[in-house]
Amino acid sequence: AIQKAFIEVNEEGAEAAAANVVRGIRPRPSVRPPTPKFEADRPFLFYLKTNDQTLFNGICMQP
């Protein structure tokens, strides 16, 4: 079985999709601290979590 998935993260929040399921995470309107800069120079795992629940996870092989 093959599953297609994507994740997009930007200043507005994160959006993730897998197959035909789409879930979005939007930040609440508020004053937020500046977003730290993230640069990867090697493959990495990532997890989107809320409390102790994993919403989405994945691996980036070619950053």
Short mmCIF file of C-alpha atoms in Angstrom, two decimals:
data_model
loop_
_atom_site.label_atom_id
_atom_site.label_comp_id
_atom_site.label_asym_id
_atom_site.label_seq_id
_atom_site.Cartn_x
_atom_site.Cartn_y
_atom_site.Cartn_z
CA ALA A 1 0.00 0.00 0.00
CA ILE A 2 1.17 3.52 -0.76
CA GLN A 3 0.07 6.54 1.20
CA LYS A 4 0.59 10.05 -0.09
CA ALA A 5 0.95 12.77 2.49
CA PHE A 6 2.24 16.31 2.77
CA ILE A 7 2.83 18.92 5.40
CA GLU A 8 3.21 22.66 4.98
CA VAL A 9 4.35 24.85 7.86
CA ASN A 10 4.58 28.63 7.67
CA GLU A 11 3.90 31.74 9.77
CA GLU A 12 0.14 31.16 9.50
CA GLY A 13 0.26 27.68 11.02
CA ALA A 14 0.48 24.15 9.66
CA GLU A 15 -1.56 22.12 7.21
CA ALA A 16 -1.24 18.39 6.77
CA ALA A 17 -2.97 15.94 4.45
CA ALA A 18 -2.89 12.19 4.01
CA ALA A 19 -4.78 10.41 1.21
CA ASN A 20 -8.22 12.05 1.23
CA VAL A 21 -8.14 13.37 4.80
CA VAL A 22 -7.21 17.03 5.32
CA ARG A 23 -6.68 18.58 8.73
CA GLY A 24 -5.56 22.11 9.37
CA ILE A 25 -4.13 23.75 12.44
CA ARG A 26 -4.57 27.49 12.69
CA PRO A 27 -3.07 29.69 15.39
CA ARG A 28 -5.39 31.79 17.50
CA PRO A 29 -5.22 35.51 16.76
CA SER A 30 -2.90 36.92 19.40
CA VAL A 31 0.42 38.61 19.87
CA ARG A 32 3.06 35.99 19.22
CA PRO A 33 6.81 36.06 19.73
CA PRO A 34 8.95 36.02 16.58
CA THR A 35 9.22 32.62 14.93
CA PRO A 36 12.70 31.15 15.33
CA LYS A 37 14.54 30.34 12.09
CA PHE A 38 14.93 26.63 11.38
CA GLU A 39 17.40 25.28 8.80
CA ALA A 40 18.10 21.59 8.35
CA ASP A 41 21.19 20.22 6.67
CA ARG A 42 20.38 16.53 7.14
CA PRO A 43 17.27 14.28 7.19
CA PHE A 44 15.01 14.62 10.24
CA LEU A 45 11.80 13.33 11.84
CA PHE A 46 8.98 15.69 12.81
CA TYR A 47 5.84 15.46 14.93
CA LEU A 48 2.87 17.83 15.21
CA LYS A 49 1.43 17.35 18.68
CA THR A 50 -1.24 18.85 20.88
CA ASN A 51 -0.96 18.06 24.58
CA ASP A 52 0.15 14.40 24.55
CA GLN A 53 -1.59 13.51 21.28
CA THR A 54 0.33 13.15 18.00
CA LEU A 55 -1.66 14.70 15.15
CA PHE A 56 0.80 14.05 12.34
CA ASN A 57 4.33 12.75 12.01
CA GLY A 58 6.75 12.29 9.17
CA ILE A 59 10.30 12.30 7.91
CA CYS A 60 12.06 14.82 5.69
CA MET A 61 14.71 12.98 3.67
CA GLN A 62 15.92 15.90 1.51
CA PRO A 63 15.70 19.20 3.42
#
